[in-house]
Short mmCIF file of C-alpha atoms and ligand atoms in Angstrom, two decimals:
data_model
loop_
_atom_site.label_atom_id
_atom_site.label_comp_id
_atom_site.label_asym_id
_atom_site.label_seq_id
_atom_site.Cartn_x
_atom_site.Cartn_y
_atom_site.Cartn_z
CA MET B 1 114.66 136.59 -96.14
CA PHE B 2 114.74 132.87 -96.94
CA ALA B 3 116.73 130.50 -99.15
CA ARG B 4 114.88 128.92 -102.08
CA SER B 5 116.17 125.94 -104.04
CA ARG B 6 116.44 125.78 -107.84
CA GLY B 7 117.57 122.28 -108.76
CA SER B 8 120.93 121.77 -107.06
CA ALA B 9 121.39 125.57 -106.78
CA CYS B 10 119.73 127.83 -104.24
CA GLU B 11 119.46 131.57 -103.83
CA VAL B 12 118.43 134.34 -101.46
CA LEU B 13 117.09 137.77 -102.38
CA ALA B 14 118.70 140.47 -100.23
CA PRO B 15 116.47 143.58 -100.01
CA ALA B 16 117.65 147.16 -99.50
CA LYS B 17 116.32 149.08 -96.48
CA LEU B 18 115.23 152.60 -95.72
CA ASN B 19 115.36 154.34 -92.35
CA LEU B 20 111.91 155.94 -92.17
CA THR B 21 113.01 157.64 -88.95
CA LEU B 22 116.44 157.81 -87.31
CA ARG B 23 117.10 159.46 -83.98
CA ILE B 24 120.54 159.73 -82.41
CA VAL B 25 120.14 159.03 -78.69
CA GLY B 26 123.80 159.40 -77.65
CA ARG B 27 127.28 157.99 -77.95
CA ARG B 28 128.23 154.91 -75.99
CA THR B 29 131.48 154.38 -74.17
CA ASP B 30 132.42 151.72 -76.78
CA GLY B 31 132.33 154.47 -79.44
CA PHE B 32 129.15 153.30 -81.19
CA HIS B 33 126.11 155.57 -81.26
CA GLU B 34 122.86 154.62 -79.59
CA LEU B 35 120.01 154.90 -82.09
CA GLU B 36 116.26 154.67 -82.34
CA THR B 37 115.25 153.97 -85.92
CA ILE B 38 112.34 152.54 -87.87
CA MET B 39 113.70 150.49 -90.74
CA ALA B 40 111.74 148.90 -93.56
CA PRO B 41 113.00 146.56 -96.29
CA VAL B 42 112.28 147.78 -99.82
CA SER B 43 111.68 145.99 -103.11
CA LEU B 44 115.15 146.56 -104.53
CA TYR B 45 117.28 143.43 -104.31
CA ASP B 46 120.75 141.98 -104.54
CA ARG B 47 120.75 138.26 -105.33
CA LEU B 48 123.08 135.68 -103.79
CA VAL B 49 123.23 132.35 -105.63
CA TYR B 50 124.88 129.15 -104.41
CA ARG B 51 125.92 126.22 -106.57
CA PRO B 52 127.44 123.10 -105.05
CA ALA B 53 131.11 122.48 -105.87
CA GLU B 54 132.88 119.42 -104.46
CA GLN B 55 136.02 120.80 -102.84
CA GLU B 56 136.11 124.34 -103.96
CA PHE B 57 135.01 127.58 -102.29
CA ARG B 58 134.53 130.48 -104.66
CA PHE B 59 132.95 133.90 -104.13
CA ARG B 60 132.28 136.31 -106.96
CA CYS B 61 130.44 139.61 -107.10
CA GLU B 62 128.94 141.06 -110.26
CA SER B 63 127.80 144.67 -110.41
CA PRO B 64 125.82 145.28 -113.59
CA GLY B 65 125.74 148.96 -114.56
CA ASP B 66 128.09 151.52 -113.09
CA ALA B 67 125.99 152.71 -110.12
CA VAL B 68 127.12 149.92 -107.81
CA VAL B 69 130.73 149.43 -106.82
CA ALA B 70 131.16 146.60 -104.32
CA PRO B 71 134.31 144.65 -103.42
CA ALA B 72 134.44 141.58 -105.67
CA GLY B 73 136.65 139.38 -103.47
CA PRO B 74 137.27 138.22 -99.89
CA GLU B 75 136.89 141.75 -98.50
CA ASN B 76 133.21 141.74 -99.51
CA LEU B 77 131.11 141.58 -96.31
CA ALA B 78 129.06 138.65 -97.69
CA CYS B 79 132.25 136.65 -98.29
CA ARG B 80 133.47 137.52 -94.81
CA ALA B 81 130.13 136.28 -93.42
CA LEU B 82 130.57 132.93 -95.21
CA VAL B 83 134.10 132.44 -93.91
CA ARG B 84 133.09 133.47 -90.39
CA LEU B 85 130.11 131.08 -90.31
CA ALA B 86 132.19 128.15 -91.60
CA GLU B 87 134.83 128.87 -88.96
CA ALA B 88 132.29 129.03 -86.13
CA ALA B 89 130.50 125.88 -87.33
CA GLY B 90 133.81 124.02 -87.72
CA VAL B 91 133.26 123.20 -91.41
CA GLU B 92 135.26 124.01 -94.54
CA PRO B 93 133.53 126.73 -96.58
CA ARG B 94 132.47 125.17 -99.88
CA GLY B 95 130.45 125.88 -102.99
CA ASP B 96 130.32 128.54 -105.65
CA PHE B 97 128.68 131.79 -104.46
CA LEU B 98 127.70 134.52 -106.89
CA LEU B 99 126.45 137.90 -105.61
CA VAL B 100 124.61 140.02 -108.19
CA LYS B 101 124.42 143.62 -107.01
CA GLN B 102 121.68 146.12 -107.65
CA ILE B 103 121.66 148.04 -104.36
CA PRO B 104 124.03 151.01 -104.52
CA ALA B 105 127.01 151.07 -102.13
CA ALA B 106 127.72 153.86 -99.59
CA ALA B 107 124.04 154.81 -99.93
CA GLY B 108 122.62 154.11 -96.46
CA MET B 109 120.41 151.48 -98.07
CA GLY B 110 122.04 148.57 -96.26
CA GLY B 111 123.27 146.70 -99.34
CA GLY B 112 126.42 145.25 -97.76
CA SER B 113 124.59 144.37 -94.52
CA SER B 114 121.73 142.70 -96.40
CA ASP B 115 124.21 140.67 -98.48
CA ALA B 116 125.93 139.53 -95.28
CA ALA B 117 122.60 138.41 -93.76
CA ALA B 118 121.75 136.64 -97.03
CA ALA B 119 125.12 134.87 -96.93
CA LEU B 120 124.45 133.59 -93.39
CA ARG B 121 120.96 132.39 -94.41
CA LEU B 122 122.11 130.76 -97.62
CA ALA B 123 125.17 129.01 -96.20
CA ASN B 124 123.18 127.85 -93.16
CA HIS B 125 120.79 126.19 -95.62
CA ALA B 126 123.32 124.97 -98.22
CA TRP B 127 125.78 123.56 -95.69
CA ARG B 128 122.89 122.05 -93.66
CA LEU B 129 124.05 123.66 -90.42
CA ASN B 130 120.52 124.22 -89.05
CA TRP B 131 121.56 127.14 -86.87
CA SER B 132 118.61 128.96 -85.32
CA ASP B 133 118.09 132.70 -85.85
CA ALA B 134 119.06 133.22 -82.21
CA ALA B 135 122.40 131.48 -82.90
CA LEU B 136 123.02 133.50 -86.08
CA ALA B 137 122.15 136.88 -84.48
CA PRO B 138 125.41 137.53 -82.53
CA MET B 139 127.48 136.71 -85.61
CA ALA B 140 125.26 139.04 -87.65
CA LEU B 141 125.92 141.90 -85.20
CA GLU B 142 129.66 141.22 -85.29
CA LEU B 143 129.53 141.71 -89.06
CA GLY B 144 127.70 145.05 -88.84
CA SER B 145 125.09 147.00 -86.88
CA ASP B 146 122.34 146.54 -89.52
CA VAL B 147 122.93 142.85 -90.27
CA PRO B 148 120.59 141.50 -87.48
CA PHE B 149 117.71 143.58 -88.92
CA PHE B 150 118.14 141.90 -92.31
CA LEU B 151 118.03 138.42 -90.79
CA GLY B 152 114.45 139.26 -89.78
CA GLY B 153 113.74 141.07 -93.04
CA ARG B 154 110.56 142.81 -91.78
CA PRO B 155 109.82 146.44 -90.79
CA ALA B 156 111.11 147.01 -87.29
CA LEU B 157 111.89 149.57 -84.62
CA CYS B 158 115.59 149.11 -83.91
CA ARG B 159 117.41 150.39 -80.86
CA GLY B 160 120.92 150.15 -79.45
CA ARG B 161 123.37 149.87 -82.35
CA GLY B 162 120.42 148.43 -84.25
CA GLU B 163 120.38 144.98 -82.66
CA ARG B 164 117.44 145.47 -80.26
CA ILE B 165 114.73 144.75 -82.78
CA GLU B 166 110.98 145.10 -82.27
CA ARG B 167 108.98 143.88 -85.26
CA LEU B 168 106.27 146.22 -86.59
CA PRO B 169 103.67 144.01 -88.24
CA ARG B 170 101.14 146.70 -89.12
CA LEU B 171 103.10 149.05 -91.36
CA PRO B 172 101.55 149.59 -94.80
CA SER B 173 103.57 149.20 -97.99
CA LEU B 174 104.76 152.71 -98.93
CA PRO B 175 105.59 153.64 -102.56
CA ILE B 176 108.95 155.42 -102.66
CA VAL B 177 111.40 157.14 -104.97
CA ALA B 178 115.06 156.89 -103.89
CA VAL B 179 117.94 158.91 -105.30
CA LYS B 180 121.58 157.89 -104.86
CA PRO B 181 124.04 160.64 -105.81
CA PRO B 182 127.31 159.51 -107.43
CA GLU B 183 129.27 160.36 -104.26
CA GLY B 184 128.84 158.14 -101.21
CA VAL B 185 129.01 159.04 -97.51
CA SER B 186 131.26 156.99 -95.22
CA THR B 187 129.27 155.73 -92.21
CA PRO B 188 132.13 156.21 -89.67
CA ALA B 189 132.74 159.74 -91.04
CA ALA B 190 129.06 160.68 -90.68
CA PHE B 191 128.85 159.45 -87.08
CA ALA B 192 132.19 161.10 -86.20
CA ALA B 193 130.95 164.42 -87.63
CA LEU B 194 128.23 164.47 -84.95
CA GLY B 195 131.11 165.35 -82.61
CA LEU B 196 129.72 163.48 -79.57
CA SER B 197 132.05 162.36 -76.78
CA PRO B 198 131.89 158.78 -75.45
CA GLY B 199 129.03 158.54 -72.96
CA GLU B 200 127.38 161.78 -74.16
CA GLN B 201 123.58 161.84 -74.46
CA VAL B 202 121.74 164.17 -76.83
CA ASP B 203 118.40 165.91 -76.84
CA VAL B 204 116.45 163.35 -78.90
CA THR B 205 113.63 165.77 -79.63
CA GLU B 206 115.98 167.51 -82.09
CA SER B 207 116.02 164.55 -84.45
CA GLY B 208 112.40 163.63 -84.99
CA ALA B 209 109.33 162.28 -83.30
CA ASP B 210 109.04 159.89 -80.40
CA ALA B 211 109.14 156.23 -81.54
CA ALA B 212 105.62 155.33 -80.36
CA LEU B 213 104.12 158.32 -82.19
CA ALA B 214 106.18 157.55 -85.29
CA VAL B 215 105.03 153.90 -85.32
CA ALA B 216 101.36 154.86 -84.85
CA THR B 217 101.53 157.50 -87.59
CA LEU B 218 103.25 155.18 -90.07
CA ALA B 219 100.75 152.41 -89.29
CA SER B 220 97.81 154.77 -89.94
CA ALA B 221 99.34 155.98 -93.25
CA ARG B 222 97.79 159.40 -92.64
CA TRP B 223 99.77 161.22 -95.31
CA SER B 224 99.33 164.66 -93.76
CA ALA B 225 100.95 163.54 -90.48
CA LEU B 226 103.87 161.67 -92.05
CA ARG B 227 105.82 164.81 -92.93
CA GLY B 228 106.54 165.57 -89.28
CA ILE B 229 107.62 161.99 -88.59
CA VAL B 230 110.00 161.05 -91.40
CA ALA B 231 113.37 162.52 -90.35
CA ASN B 232 117.00 161.56 -89.97
CA GLY B 233 119.32 162.84 -87.21
CA LEU B 234 122.36 162.29 -89.47
CA GLN B 235 121.00 164.40 -92.33
CA ARG B 236 122.63 167.68 -91.29
CA VAL B 237 126.14 166.23 -90.89
CA ALA B 238 125.79 164.22 -94.11
CA GLU B 239 124.85 167.40 -95.99
CA ARG B 240 128.06 169.00 -94.68
CA LEU B 241 130.10 166.01 -95.89
CA CYS B 242 128.32 165.64 -99.23
CA GLU B 243 126.74 168.60 -101.02
CA SER B 244 124.68 166.25 -103.22
CA VAL B 245 122.57 165.18 -100.21
CA ALA B 246 121.37 168.79 -99.86
CA ARG B 247 120.76 169.02 -103.62
CA VAL B 248 118.49 165.96 -103.53
CA ARG B 249 116.67 167.37 -100.47
CA ARG B 250 115.99 170.64 -102.32
CA GLU B 251 114.71 168.70 -105.32
CA PHE B 252 112.29 166.68 -103.15
CA GLU B 253 111.20 169.90 -101.39
CA SER B 254 110.17 171.26 -104.78
CA GLN B 255 108.09 168.14 -105.54
CA ASP B 256 104.62 167.30 -104.35
CA VAL B 257 105.61 164.28 -102.21
CA VAL B 258 104.20 163.00 -98.91
CA ALA B 259 107.50 163.17 -96.97
CA HIS B 260 111.20 162.77 -97.65
CA CYS B 261 114.57 162.40 -95.92
CA MET B 262 117.98 160.78 -96.18
CA THR B 263 118.36 157.07 -95.33
CA GLY B 264 120.96 155.75 -92.84
CA SER B 265 124.15 157.78 -93.08
CA GLY B 266 123.44 158.63 -96.75
CA SER B 267 124.14 159.51 -99.41
CA ALA B 268 120.78 158.25 -100.76
CA SER B 269 117.48 159.95 -99.90
CA PHE B 270 113.93 158.85 -100.49
CA ALA B 271 110.50 160.38 -100.93
CA ILE B 272 107.27 158.67 -99.91
CA CYS B 273 104.61 158.95 -102.61
CA ARG B 274 100.83 158.45 -102.59
CA SER B 275 100.81 155.56 -105.09
CA MET B 276 103.17 153.71 -107.43
CA ARG B 277 101.87 155.86 -110.32
CA HIS B 278 102.64 158.99 -108.33
CA ALA B 279 106.12 157.56 -107.58
CA GLN B 280 106.74 156.93 -111.30
CA ARG B 281 105.75 160.53 -112.10
CA VAL B 282 108.01 161.95 -109.37
CA ALA B 283 110.89 159.69 -110.53
CA ALA B 284 110.51 160.88 -114.13
CA ARG B 285 110.75 164.52 -113.02
CA VAL B 286 113.70 163.85 -110.67
CA ARG B 287 115.58 161.99 -113.46
CA THR B 288 115.60 165.15 -115.58
CA GLN B 289 117.71 166.85 -112.85
CA GLU B 290 120.54 164.28 -113.18
CA LEU B 291 121.21 164.15 -109.44
CA GLY B 292 122.10 160.46 -109.40
CA THR B 293 120.55 157.03 -109.85
CA VAL B 294 116.79 157.04 -109.31
CA PHE B 295 114.89 153.97 -108.05
CA VAL B 296 111.16 153.38 -107.73
CA ALA B 297 110.22 150.74 -105.16
CA ALA B 298 107.89 150.04 -102.23
CA THR B 299 108.55 149.22 -98.61
CA ARG B 300 107.78 145.60 -97.76
CA ARG B 301 105.53 144.46 -94.97
O1 C5P C 401 128.37 148.51 -87.58
P1 C5P C 401 128.83 149.14 -88.85
O2 C5P C 401 129.96 148.38 -89.49
O3 C5P C 401 127.75 149.46 -89.80
O4 C5P C 401 129.43 150.53 -88.42
C1 C5P C 401 130.39 151.23 -89.14
C2 C5P C 401 130.90 152.38 -88.29
O5 C5P C 401 129.87 153.37 -88.13
C3 C5P C 401 131.28 151.99 -86.87
O6 C5P C 401 132.62 151.56 -86.80
C4 C5P C 401 131.07 153.28 -86.12
O7 C5P C 401 132.14 154.17 -86.36
C5 C5P C 401 129.85 153.88 -86.82
N1 C5P C 401 128.58 153.53 -86.14
C6 C5P C 401 128.25 154.15 -84.95
N2 C5P C 401 127.07 153.84 -84.34
C7 C5P C 401 126.23 152.97 -84.89
C8 C5P C 401 126.53 152.33 -86.10
C9 C5P C 401 127.73 152.64 -86.72
O8 C5P C 401 129.03 154.96 -84.44
N3 C5P C 401 125.07 152.69 -84.27
#
């Protein structure tokens, strides 16, 4: 993720993400859940544009289409990131920021978190703060568990709440079809439904493969082995909270795809396909079922 200038304006593309694996390791005493997850950015983007404005600070959010509903004002996480960075840097927030949404909300695709990371990047550039990534990282984590991942913007194995990030340089680009049902899943509700007590550890083998095996299998792109690797420890609780998650799973089960599962805390799910043409074919069939908004994209390296 980087800021690029266009005349006096500049912009950042904020990618969505998919959790290719997600294991719940336990619940911490601070209430957050300890995770082990392989996340990859995908080629579906929100766009954050900055235009200089002398005194003024303005934040707007446009959501073309009806699939994306994101807060348009100061409660938007990207706007909160701008205000927080200005405060910490001791400057007045300034300029005209426009966020154009494409990533669905309450999907588990990291839209809000990616926008917040984009806001930190863009304002750091536009306001000439020159903060290093190491300086931005704690603020990113304060804004949300997935925000530090988006600052890096590369496939990674993430542990802890998501802030202990190990880059995975060798992952291939995977063609995917994602489906976002009309209903969302609330992240706090999904984690709470796991029913873990503070400090409780879980049997990690119940929610997917060991991280080293998962990384090696994804790197090799051996399609036949991927099915046993791609899994999400929140899928079962999300299906209880949102019937549509199970409907999408059954649809993918009936399709000839490499592997599939839910992303993050849902409600979107994705299927890995053998090629972009295969993904287009699968998407066309899934669209006839009217389960939600269907996206075709690829994971980024
Ligand atoms: O950090 P983020 O804002 O995405 O988290 C939203 C909520 O999801 C948290 O307040 C917490 O209830 C839950 N959560 C969790 N463990 C995580 C991430 C999120 O329990 N690793």
